[in-house]
mmCIF file of C-alpha atoms and ligand atoms in Angstrom:
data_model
loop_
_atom_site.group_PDB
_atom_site.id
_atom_site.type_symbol
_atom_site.label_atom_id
_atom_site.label_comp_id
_atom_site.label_asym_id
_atom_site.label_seq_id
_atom_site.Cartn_x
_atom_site.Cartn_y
_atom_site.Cartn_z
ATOM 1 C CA UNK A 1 -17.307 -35.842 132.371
ATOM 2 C CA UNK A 2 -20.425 -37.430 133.399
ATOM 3 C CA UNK A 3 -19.105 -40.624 134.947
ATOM 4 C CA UNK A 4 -20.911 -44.375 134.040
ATOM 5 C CA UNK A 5 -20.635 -47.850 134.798
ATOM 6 C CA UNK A 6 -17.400 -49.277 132.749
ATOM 7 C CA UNK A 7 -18.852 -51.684 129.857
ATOM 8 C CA UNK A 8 -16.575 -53.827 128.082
ATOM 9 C CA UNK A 9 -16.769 -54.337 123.911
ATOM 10 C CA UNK A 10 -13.904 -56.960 123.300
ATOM 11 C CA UNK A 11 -10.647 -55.611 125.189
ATOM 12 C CA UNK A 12 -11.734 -52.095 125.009
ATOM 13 C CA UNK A 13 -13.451 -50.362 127.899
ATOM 14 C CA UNK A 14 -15.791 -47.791 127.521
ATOM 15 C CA UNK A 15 -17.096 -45.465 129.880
ATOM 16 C CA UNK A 16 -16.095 -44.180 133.480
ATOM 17 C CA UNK A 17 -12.742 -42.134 132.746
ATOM 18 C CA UNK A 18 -12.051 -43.963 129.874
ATOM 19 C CA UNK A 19 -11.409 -41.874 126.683
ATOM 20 C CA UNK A 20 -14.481 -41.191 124.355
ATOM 21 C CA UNK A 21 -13.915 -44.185 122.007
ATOM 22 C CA UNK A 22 -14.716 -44.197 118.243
ATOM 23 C CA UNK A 23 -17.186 -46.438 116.577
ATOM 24 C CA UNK A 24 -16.793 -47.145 112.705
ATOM 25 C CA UNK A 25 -19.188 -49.277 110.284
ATOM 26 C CA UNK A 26 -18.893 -51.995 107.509
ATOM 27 C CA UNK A 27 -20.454 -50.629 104.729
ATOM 28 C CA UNK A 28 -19.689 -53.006 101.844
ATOM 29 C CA UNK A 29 -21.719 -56.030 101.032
ATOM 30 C CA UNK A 30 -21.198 -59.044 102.773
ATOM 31 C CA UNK A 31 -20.969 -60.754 99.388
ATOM 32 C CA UNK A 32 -17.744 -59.198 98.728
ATOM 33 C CA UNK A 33 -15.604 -60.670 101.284
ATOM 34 C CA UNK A 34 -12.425 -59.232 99.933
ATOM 35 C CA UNK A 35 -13.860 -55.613 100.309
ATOM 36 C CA UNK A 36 -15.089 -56.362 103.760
ATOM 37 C CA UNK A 37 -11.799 -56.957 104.807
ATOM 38 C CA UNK A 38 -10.092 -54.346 103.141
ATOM 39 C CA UNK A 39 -12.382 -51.611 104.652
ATOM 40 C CA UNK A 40 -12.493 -52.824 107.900
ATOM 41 C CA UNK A 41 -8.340 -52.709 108.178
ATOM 42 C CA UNK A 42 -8.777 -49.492 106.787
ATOM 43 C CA UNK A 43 -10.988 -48.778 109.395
ATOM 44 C CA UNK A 44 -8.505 -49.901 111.669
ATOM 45 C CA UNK A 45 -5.777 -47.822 110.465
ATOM 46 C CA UNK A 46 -7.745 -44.616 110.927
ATOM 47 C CA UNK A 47 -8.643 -45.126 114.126
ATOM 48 C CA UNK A 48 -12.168 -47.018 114.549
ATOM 49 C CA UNK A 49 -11.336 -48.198 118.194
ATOM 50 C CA UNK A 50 -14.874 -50.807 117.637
ATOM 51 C CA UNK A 51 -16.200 -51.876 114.450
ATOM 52 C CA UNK A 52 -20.044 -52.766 113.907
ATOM 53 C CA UNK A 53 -21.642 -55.412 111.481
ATOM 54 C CA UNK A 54 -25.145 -54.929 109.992
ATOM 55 C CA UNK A 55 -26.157 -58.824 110.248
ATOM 56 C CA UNK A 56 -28.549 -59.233 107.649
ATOM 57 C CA UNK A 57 -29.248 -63.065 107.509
ATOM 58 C CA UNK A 58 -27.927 -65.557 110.012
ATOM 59 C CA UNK A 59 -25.233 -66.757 107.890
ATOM 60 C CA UNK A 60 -23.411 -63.384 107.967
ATOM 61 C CA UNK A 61 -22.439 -64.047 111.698
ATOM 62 C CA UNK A 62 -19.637 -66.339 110.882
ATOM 63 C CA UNK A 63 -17.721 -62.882 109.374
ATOM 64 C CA UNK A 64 -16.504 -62.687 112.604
ATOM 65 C CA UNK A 65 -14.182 -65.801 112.784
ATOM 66 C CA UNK A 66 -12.619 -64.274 109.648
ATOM 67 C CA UNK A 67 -12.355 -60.855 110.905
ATOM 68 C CA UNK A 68 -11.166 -61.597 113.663
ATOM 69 C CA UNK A 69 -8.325 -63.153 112.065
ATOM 70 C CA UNK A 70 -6.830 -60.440 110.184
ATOM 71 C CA UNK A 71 -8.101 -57.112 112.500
ATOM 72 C CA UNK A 72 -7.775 -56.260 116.515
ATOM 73 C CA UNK A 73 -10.551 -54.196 117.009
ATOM 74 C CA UNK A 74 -13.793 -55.143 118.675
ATOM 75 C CA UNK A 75 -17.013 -56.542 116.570
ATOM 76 C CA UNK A 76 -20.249 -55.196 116.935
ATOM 77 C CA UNK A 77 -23.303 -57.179 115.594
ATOM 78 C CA UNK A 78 -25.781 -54.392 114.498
ATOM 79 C CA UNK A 79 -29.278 -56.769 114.804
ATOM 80 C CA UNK A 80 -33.027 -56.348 113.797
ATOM 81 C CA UNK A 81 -36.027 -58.111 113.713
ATOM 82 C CA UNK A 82 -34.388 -61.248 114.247
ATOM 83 C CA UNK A 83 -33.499 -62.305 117.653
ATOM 84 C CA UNK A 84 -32.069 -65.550 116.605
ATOM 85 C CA UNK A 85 -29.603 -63.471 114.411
ATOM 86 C CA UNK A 86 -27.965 -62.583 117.776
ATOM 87 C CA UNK A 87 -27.596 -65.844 119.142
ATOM 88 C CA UNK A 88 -26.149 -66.416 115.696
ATOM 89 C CA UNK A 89 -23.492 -63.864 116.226
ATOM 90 C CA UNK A 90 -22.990 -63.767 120.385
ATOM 91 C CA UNK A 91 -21.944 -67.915 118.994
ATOM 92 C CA UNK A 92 -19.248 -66.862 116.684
ATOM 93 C CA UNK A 93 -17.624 -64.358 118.601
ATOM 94 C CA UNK A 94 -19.221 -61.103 118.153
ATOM 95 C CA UNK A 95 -17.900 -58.686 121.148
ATOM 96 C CA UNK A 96 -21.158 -56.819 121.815
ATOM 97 C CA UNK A 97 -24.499 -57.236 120.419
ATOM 98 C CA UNK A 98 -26.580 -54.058 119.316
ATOM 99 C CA UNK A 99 -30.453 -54.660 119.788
ATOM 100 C CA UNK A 100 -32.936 -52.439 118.098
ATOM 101 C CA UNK A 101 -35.612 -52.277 120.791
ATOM 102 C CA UNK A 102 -38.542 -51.334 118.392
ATOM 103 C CA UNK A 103 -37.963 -54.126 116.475
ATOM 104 C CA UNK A 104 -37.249 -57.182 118.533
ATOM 105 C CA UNK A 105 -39.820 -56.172 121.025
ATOM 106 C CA UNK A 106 -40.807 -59.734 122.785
ATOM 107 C CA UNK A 107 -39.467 -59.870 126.482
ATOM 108 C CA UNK A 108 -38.990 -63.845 125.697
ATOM 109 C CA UNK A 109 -36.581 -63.454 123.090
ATOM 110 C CA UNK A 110 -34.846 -60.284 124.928
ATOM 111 C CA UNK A 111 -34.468 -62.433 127.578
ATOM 112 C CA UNK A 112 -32.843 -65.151 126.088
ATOM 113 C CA UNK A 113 -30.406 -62.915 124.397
ATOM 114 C CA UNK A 114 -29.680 -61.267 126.865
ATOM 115 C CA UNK A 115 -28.899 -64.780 128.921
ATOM 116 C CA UNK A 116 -26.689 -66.296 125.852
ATOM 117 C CA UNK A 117 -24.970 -62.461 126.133
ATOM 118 C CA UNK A 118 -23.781 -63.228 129.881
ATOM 119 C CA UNK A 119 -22.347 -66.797 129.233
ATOM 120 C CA UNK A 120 -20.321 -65.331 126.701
ATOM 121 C CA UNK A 121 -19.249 -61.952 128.888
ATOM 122 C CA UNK A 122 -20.668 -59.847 126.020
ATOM 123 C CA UNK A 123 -22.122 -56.577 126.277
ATOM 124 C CA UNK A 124 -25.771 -55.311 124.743
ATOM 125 C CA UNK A 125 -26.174 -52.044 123.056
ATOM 126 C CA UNK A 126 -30.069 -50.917 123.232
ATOM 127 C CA UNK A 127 -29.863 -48.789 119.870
ATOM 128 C CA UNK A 128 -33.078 -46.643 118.967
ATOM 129 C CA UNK A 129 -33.053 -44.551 115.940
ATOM 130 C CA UNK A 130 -35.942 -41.854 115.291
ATOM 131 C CA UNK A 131 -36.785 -43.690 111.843
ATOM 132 C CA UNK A 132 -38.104 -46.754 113.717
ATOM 133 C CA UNK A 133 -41.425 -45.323 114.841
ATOM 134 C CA UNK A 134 -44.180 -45.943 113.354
ATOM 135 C CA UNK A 135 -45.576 -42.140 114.077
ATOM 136 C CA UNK A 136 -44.802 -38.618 114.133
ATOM 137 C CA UNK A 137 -44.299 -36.750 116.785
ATOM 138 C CA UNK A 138 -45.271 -33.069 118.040
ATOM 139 C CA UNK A 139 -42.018 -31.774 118.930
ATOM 140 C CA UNK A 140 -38.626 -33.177 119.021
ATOM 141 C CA UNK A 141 -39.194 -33.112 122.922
ATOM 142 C CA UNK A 142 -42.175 -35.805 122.351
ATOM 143 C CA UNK A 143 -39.871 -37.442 120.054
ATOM 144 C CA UNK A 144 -37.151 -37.753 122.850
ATOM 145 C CA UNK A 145 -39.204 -38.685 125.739
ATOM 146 C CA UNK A 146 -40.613 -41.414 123.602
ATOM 147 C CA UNK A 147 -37.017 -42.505 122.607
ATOM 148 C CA UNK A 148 -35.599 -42.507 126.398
ATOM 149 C CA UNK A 149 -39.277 -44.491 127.680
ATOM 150 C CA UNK A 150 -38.457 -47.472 124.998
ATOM 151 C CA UNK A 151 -34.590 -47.914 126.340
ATOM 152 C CA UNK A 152 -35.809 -47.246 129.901
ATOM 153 C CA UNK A 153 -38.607 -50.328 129.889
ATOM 154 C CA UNK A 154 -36.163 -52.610 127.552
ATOM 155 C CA UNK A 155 -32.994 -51.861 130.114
ATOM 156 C CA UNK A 156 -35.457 -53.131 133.229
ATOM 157 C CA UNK A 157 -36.204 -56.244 131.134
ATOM 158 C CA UNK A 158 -32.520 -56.753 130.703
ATOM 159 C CA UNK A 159 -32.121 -55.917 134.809
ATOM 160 C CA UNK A 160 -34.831 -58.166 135.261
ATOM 161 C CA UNK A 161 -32.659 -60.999 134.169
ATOM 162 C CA UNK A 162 -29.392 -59.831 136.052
ATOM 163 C CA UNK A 163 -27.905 -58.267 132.778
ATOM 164 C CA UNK A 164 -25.922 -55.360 133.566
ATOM 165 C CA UNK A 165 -23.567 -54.861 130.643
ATOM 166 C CA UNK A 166 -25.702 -52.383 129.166
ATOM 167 C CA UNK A 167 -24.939 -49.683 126.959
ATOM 168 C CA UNK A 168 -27.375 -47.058 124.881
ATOM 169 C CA UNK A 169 -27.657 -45.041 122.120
ATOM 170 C CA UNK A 170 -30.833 -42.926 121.308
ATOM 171 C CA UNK A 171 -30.271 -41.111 117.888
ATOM 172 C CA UNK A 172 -32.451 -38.751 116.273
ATOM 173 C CA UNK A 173 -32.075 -37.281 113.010
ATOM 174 C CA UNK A 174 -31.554 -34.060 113.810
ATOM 175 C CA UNK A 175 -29.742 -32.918 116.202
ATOM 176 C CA UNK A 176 -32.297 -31.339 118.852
ATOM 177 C CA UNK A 177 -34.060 -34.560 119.321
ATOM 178 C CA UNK A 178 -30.669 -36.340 119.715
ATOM 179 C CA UNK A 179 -29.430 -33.964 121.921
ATOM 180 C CA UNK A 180 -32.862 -33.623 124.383
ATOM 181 C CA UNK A 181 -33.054 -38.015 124.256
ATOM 182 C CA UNK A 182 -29.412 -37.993 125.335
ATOM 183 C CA UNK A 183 -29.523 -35.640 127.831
ATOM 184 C CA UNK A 184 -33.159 -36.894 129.363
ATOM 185 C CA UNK A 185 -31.516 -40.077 129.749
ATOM 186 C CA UNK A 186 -27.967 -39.298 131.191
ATOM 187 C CA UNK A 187 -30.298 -37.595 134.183
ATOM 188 C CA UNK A 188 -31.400 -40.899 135.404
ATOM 189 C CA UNK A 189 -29.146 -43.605 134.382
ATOM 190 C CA UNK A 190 -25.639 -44.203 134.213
ATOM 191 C CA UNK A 191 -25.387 -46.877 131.324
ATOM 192 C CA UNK A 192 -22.853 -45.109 128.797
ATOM 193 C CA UNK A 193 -24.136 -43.941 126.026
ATOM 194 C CA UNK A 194 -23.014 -44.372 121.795
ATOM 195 C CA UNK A 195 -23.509 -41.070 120.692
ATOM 196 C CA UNK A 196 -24.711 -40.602 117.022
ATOM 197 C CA UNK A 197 -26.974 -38.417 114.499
ATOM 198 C CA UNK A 198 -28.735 -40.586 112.219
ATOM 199 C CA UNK A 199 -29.719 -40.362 108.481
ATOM 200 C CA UNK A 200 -27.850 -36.890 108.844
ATOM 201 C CA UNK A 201 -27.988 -35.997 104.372
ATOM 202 C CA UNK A 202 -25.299 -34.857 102.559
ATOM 203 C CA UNK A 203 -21.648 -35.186 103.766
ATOM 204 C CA UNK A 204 -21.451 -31.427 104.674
ATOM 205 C CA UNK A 205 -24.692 -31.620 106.690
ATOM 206 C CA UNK A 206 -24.103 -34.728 108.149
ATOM 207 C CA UNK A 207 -20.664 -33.059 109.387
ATOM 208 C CA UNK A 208 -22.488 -30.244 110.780
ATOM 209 C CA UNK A 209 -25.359 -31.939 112.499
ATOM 210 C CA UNK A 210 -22.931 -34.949 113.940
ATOM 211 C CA UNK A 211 -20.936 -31.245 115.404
ATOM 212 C CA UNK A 212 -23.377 -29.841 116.594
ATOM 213 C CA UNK A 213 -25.303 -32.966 117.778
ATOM 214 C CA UNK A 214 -22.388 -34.959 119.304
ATOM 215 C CA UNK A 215 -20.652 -31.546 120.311
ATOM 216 C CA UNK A 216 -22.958 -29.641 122.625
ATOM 217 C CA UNK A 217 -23.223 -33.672 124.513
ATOM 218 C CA UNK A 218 -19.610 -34.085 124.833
ATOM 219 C CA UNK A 219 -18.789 -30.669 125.877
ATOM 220 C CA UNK A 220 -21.542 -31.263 128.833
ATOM 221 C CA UNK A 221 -19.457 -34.630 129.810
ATOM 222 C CA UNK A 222 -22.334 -37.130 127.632
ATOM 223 C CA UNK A 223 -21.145 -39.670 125.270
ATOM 224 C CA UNK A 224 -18.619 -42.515 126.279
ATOM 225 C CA UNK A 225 -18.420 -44.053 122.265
ATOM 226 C CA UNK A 226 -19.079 -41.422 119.120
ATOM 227 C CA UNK A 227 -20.012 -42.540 115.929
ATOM 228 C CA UNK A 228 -20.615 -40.161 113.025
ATOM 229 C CA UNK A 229 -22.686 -41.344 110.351
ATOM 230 C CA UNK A 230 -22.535 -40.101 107.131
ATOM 231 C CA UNK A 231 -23.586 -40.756 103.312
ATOM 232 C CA UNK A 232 -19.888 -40.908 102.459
ATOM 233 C CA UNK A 233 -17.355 -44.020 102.501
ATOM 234 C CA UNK A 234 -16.337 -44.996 106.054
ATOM 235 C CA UNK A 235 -13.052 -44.053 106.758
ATOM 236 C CA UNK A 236 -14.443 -40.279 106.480
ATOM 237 C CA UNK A 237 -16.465 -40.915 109.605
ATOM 238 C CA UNK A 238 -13.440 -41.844 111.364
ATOM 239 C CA UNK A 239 -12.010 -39.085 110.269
ATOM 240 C CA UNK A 240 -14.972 -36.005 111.396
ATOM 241 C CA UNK A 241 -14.902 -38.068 114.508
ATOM 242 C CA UNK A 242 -11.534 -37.772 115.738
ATOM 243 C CA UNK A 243 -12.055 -34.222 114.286
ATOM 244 C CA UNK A 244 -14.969 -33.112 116.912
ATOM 245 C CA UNK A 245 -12.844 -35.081 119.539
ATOM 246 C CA UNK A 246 -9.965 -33.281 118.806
ATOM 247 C CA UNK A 247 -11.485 -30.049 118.573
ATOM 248 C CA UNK A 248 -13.378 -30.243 121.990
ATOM 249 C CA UNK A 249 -10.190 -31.273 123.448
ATOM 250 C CA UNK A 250 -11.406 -34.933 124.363
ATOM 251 C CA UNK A 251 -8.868 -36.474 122.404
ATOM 252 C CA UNK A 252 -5.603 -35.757 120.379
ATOM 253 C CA UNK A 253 -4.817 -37.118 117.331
ATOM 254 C CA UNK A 254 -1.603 -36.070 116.092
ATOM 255 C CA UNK A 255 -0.746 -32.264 115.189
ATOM 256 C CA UNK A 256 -3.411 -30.088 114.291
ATOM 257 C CA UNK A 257 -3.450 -27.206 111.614
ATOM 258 C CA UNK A 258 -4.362 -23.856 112.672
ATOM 259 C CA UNK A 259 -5.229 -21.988 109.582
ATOM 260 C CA UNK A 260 -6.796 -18.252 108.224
ATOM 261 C CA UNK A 261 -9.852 -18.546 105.926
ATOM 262 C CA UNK A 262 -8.174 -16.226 104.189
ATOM 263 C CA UNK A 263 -9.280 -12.499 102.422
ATOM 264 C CA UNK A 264 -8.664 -10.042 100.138
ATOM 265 C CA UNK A 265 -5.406 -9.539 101.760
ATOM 266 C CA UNK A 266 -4.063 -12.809 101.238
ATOM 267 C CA UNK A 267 -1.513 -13.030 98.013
ATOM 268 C CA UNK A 268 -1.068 -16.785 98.246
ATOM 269 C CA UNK A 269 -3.201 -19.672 97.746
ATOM 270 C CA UNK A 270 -2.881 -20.728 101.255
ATOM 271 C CA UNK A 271 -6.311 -22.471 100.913
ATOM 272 C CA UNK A 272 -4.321 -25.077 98.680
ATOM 273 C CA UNK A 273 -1.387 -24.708 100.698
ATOM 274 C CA UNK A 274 -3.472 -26.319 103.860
ATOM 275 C CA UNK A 275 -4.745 -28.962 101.696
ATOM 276 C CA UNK A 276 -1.159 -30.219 101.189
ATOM 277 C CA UNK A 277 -0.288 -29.499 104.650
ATOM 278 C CA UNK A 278 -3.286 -31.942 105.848
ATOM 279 C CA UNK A 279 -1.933 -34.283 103.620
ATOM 280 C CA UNK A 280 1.234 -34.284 104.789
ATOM 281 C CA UNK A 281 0.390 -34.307 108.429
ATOM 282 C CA UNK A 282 -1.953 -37.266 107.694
ATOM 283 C CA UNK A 283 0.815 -39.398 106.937
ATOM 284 C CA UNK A 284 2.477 -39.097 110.148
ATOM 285 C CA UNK A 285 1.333 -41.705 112.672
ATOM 286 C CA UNK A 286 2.164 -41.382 116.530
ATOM 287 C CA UNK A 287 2.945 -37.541 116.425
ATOM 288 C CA UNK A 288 2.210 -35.658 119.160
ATOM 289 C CA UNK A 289 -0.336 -33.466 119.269
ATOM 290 C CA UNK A 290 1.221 -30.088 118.082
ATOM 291 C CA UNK A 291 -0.367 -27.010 116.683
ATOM 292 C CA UNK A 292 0.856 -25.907 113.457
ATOM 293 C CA UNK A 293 -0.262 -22.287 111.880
ATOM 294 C CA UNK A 294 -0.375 -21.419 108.196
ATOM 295 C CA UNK A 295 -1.616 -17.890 108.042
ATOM 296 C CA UNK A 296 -2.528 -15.773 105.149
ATOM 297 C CA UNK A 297 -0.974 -12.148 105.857
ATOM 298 C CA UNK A 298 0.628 -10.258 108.636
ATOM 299 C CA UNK A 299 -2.817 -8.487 110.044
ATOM 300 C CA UNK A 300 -3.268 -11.195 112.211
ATOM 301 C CA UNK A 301 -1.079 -14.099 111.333
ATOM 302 C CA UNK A 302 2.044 -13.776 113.217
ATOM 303 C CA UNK A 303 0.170 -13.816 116.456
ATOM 304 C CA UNK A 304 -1.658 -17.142 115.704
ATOM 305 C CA UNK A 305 1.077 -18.309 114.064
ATOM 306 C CA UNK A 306 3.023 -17.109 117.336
ATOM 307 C CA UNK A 307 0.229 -19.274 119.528
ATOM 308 C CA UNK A 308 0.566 -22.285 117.266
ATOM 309 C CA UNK A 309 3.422 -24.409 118.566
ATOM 310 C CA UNK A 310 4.792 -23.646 115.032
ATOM 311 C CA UNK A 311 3.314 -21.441 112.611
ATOM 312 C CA UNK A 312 3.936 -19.082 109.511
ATOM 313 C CA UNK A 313 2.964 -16.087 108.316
ATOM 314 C CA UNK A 314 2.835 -14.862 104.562
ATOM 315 C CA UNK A 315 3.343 -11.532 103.586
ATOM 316 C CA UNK A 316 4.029 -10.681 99.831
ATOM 317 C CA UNK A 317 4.449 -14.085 99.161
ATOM 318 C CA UNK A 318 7.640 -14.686 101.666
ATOM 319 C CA UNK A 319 6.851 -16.633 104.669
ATOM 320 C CA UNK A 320 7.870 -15.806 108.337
ATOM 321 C CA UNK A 321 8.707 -19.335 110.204
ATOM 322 C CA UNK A 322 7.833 -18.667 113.951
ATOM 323 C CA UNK A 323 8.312 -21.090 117.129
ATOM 324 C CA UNK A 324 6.094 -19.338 119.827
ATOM 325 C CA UNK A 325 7.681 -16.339 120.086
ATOM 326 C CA UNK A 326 10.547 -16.395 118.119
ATOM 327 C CA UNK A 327 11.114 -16.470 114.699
ATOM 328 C CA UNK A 328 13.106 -19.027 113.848
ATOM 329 C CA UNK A 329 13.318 -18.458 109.569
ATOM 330 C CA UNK A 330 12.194 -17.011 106.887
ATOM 331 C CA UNK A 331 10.872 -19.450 103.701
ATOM 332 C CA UNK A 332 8.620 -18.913 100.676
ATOM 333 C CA UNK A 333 5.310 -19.971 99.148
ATOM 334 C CA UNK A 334 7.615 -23.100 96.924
ATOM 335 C CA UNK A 335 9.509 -24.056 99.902
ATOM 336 C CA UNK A 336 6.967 -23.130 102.879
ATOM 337 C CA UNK A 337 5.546 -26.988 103.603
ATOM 338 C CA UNK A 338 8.811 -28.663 103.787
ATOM 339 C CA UNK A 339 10.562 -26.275 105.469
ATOM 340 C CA UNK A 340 7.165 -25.871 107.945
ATOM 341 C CA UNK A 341 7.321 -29.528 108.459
ATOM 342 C CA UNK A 342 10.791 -29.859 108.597
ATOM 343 C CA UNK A 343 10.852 -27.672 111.926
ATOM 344 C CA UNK A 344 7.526 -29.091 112.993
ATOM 345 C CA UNK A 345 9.313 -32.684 113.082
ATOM 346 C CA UNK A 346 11.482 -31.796 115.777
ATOM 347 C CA UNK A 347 8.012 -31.094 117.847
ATOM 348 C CA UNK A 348 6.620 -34.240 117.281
ATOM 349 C CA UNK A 349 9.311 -36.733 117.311
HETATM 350 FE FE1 SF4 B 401 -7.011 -12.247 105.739
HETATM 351 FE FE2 SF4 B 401 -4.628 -12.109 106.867
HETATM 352 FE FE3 SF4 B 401 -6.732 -12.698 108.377
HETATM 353 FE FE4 SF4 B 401 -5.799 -14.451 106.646
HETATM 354 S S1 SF4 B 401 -4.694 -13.661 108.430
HETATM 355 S S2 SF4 B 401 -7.934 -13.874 106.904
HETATM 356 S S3 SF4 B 401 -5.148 -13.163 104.968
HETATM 357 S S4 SF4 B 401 -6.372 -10.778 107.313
#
């Protein structure tokens, strides 16, 4: 792990040897206070460990008295254009501010942000997206230069006025330039960074570019905060996020299903099988983090199912119920999820 300065968003510190936290976002209108609420505690209950605010007019601000009320997670004020919409929200409690620094551009108005931002012990996110420039760019390498040049000059501003509770994100929308930006600027500074691919498309591609985007960073120790955006409701980016975590072993979540994409071979329909088995294992909160196989056949399910800290195999639709190496009961394709998670229980309790 690439080790940063320690910012703090609320109660929650980020960076340093902290675990790589996970960032989720409001997405219904402010009009609808009743659905605010109700997505952001369902934000909460996935796991959003920060939650950011798109603050479209001034008045919006004051959602953070009533949030505040009713969830425990930090509040991010997501702010354009309008520096005064900052002040608006660093004045009714906002945790950390997010500045987009190719829109509020004025070193006056940085400045005084950035002053209101230290009386209240609140921390400033310089946030660049790709879609802000007002040109195209060669290569995504041009693209990512330009990106880490922006934060670099806006960051001295904020040095300038003795403003170190800094942190960055620089998000392309693709991966590359995501990837090249983040990595450029993890070389000279040691701000943490909010990782994130931007305007990724559909919910399949934006799960495959926030992988590979957020993955190949991570896996090189970059990224202190992740947060996958995708055209999809909310809670599903809380969900792909704790999935790359998980995956990269940064953080565990609970058990995890090791599963066969199954063949010709197969004789069951293990594909819904997993389904229910996600399901299932989605409704248990504070497990540990076991392994739990569900394989297809005997070619080569028994030995992941053996690795798996529980596992079964199918073969002609009867079920082999191993624990490591030993197998510990036999089951069959109507009984093989309760009796699966019956034995996995004892794991994770
Ligand atoms: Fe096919 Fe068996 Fe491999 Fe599953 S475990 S993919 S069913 S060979």
């Amino acid at each position: 792990m690439k080790m940063t300065r320690v910012v703090k968003i609320g109660n929650l510190s980020i960076g340093g040897k902290h675990p790589v936290r996970i960032k989720g976002m409001i997405k219904s209108p402010f009009s609808n206070r009743d659905a605010v609420l109700a997505e952001a505690r369902q934000l909460e209950k996935e796991g959003a460990e920060a939650i950011r605010l798109a603050i479209k007019e001034e008045k919006d601000a004051a959602l953070a008295r009533i949030l505040k009320k009713h969830i425990n997670v930090p509040l991010v004020a997501d702010i354009h254009f309008q520096y005064r919409f900052a002040l608006a929200a660093i004045e009714n409690g906002f945790d950390a501010i997010r500045l987009n620094p190719l829109n509020i551009e004025k070193e006056s108005e940085v400045k005084e942000v950035a002053r209101e931002a230290k009386k209240a012990n609140i921390a400033i996110r310089i946030g660049i997206n790709s879609g802000g420039f007002k040109k195209d760019f060669a290569s995504s390498q041009a693209l990512a230069k330009q990106m880490v040049k922006v934060v670099a000059n806006y960051i001295r501003i904020l040095e300038r006025e003795r403003f170190f509770d800094i942190m960055v994100s620089l998000k392309g929308s693709d991966p590359l330039s995501t990837i090249m930006a983040n990595e450029l600027f993890a070389k000279d500074f040691d701000y943490p960074l909010h990782l994130g691919v931007t305007a990724t498309g559909s919910f399949l591609s934006g799960v495959v570019k926030s992988s590979i985007g957020l993955g190949q960073l991570l896996s090189q120790g970059i990224g202190s905060v992740i947060r996958v955006s995708l055209t999809a409701p909310s809670f599903t980016e809380i969900q792909v996020a704790k999935y790359i975590l998980q995956a990269l072993n940064l953080r565990a979540f609970g058990p995890q299903i090791i599963s066969c994409p199954t063949c010709s071979r197969c004789e069951v329909n293990l594909i819904q099988m997993v389904e229910k088995l996600q399901e299932k294992l989605d409704k248990v909160s504070d497990a540990k983090p076991i392994r739990v196989a569900l394989m297809g056949c005997v070619v080569n399910g028994p030995g992941e199912a053996r690795q798996a800290d529980i596992g079964a195999a199918f073969g002609q639709r009867k079920a082999v119920i191993f624990r490591k190496d030993k197998i510990i009961g036999r089951s069959d394709e109507k009984n093989i999820l309760n009796d699966l998670c019956k034995e996995a229980r004892k794991l994770w309790i």
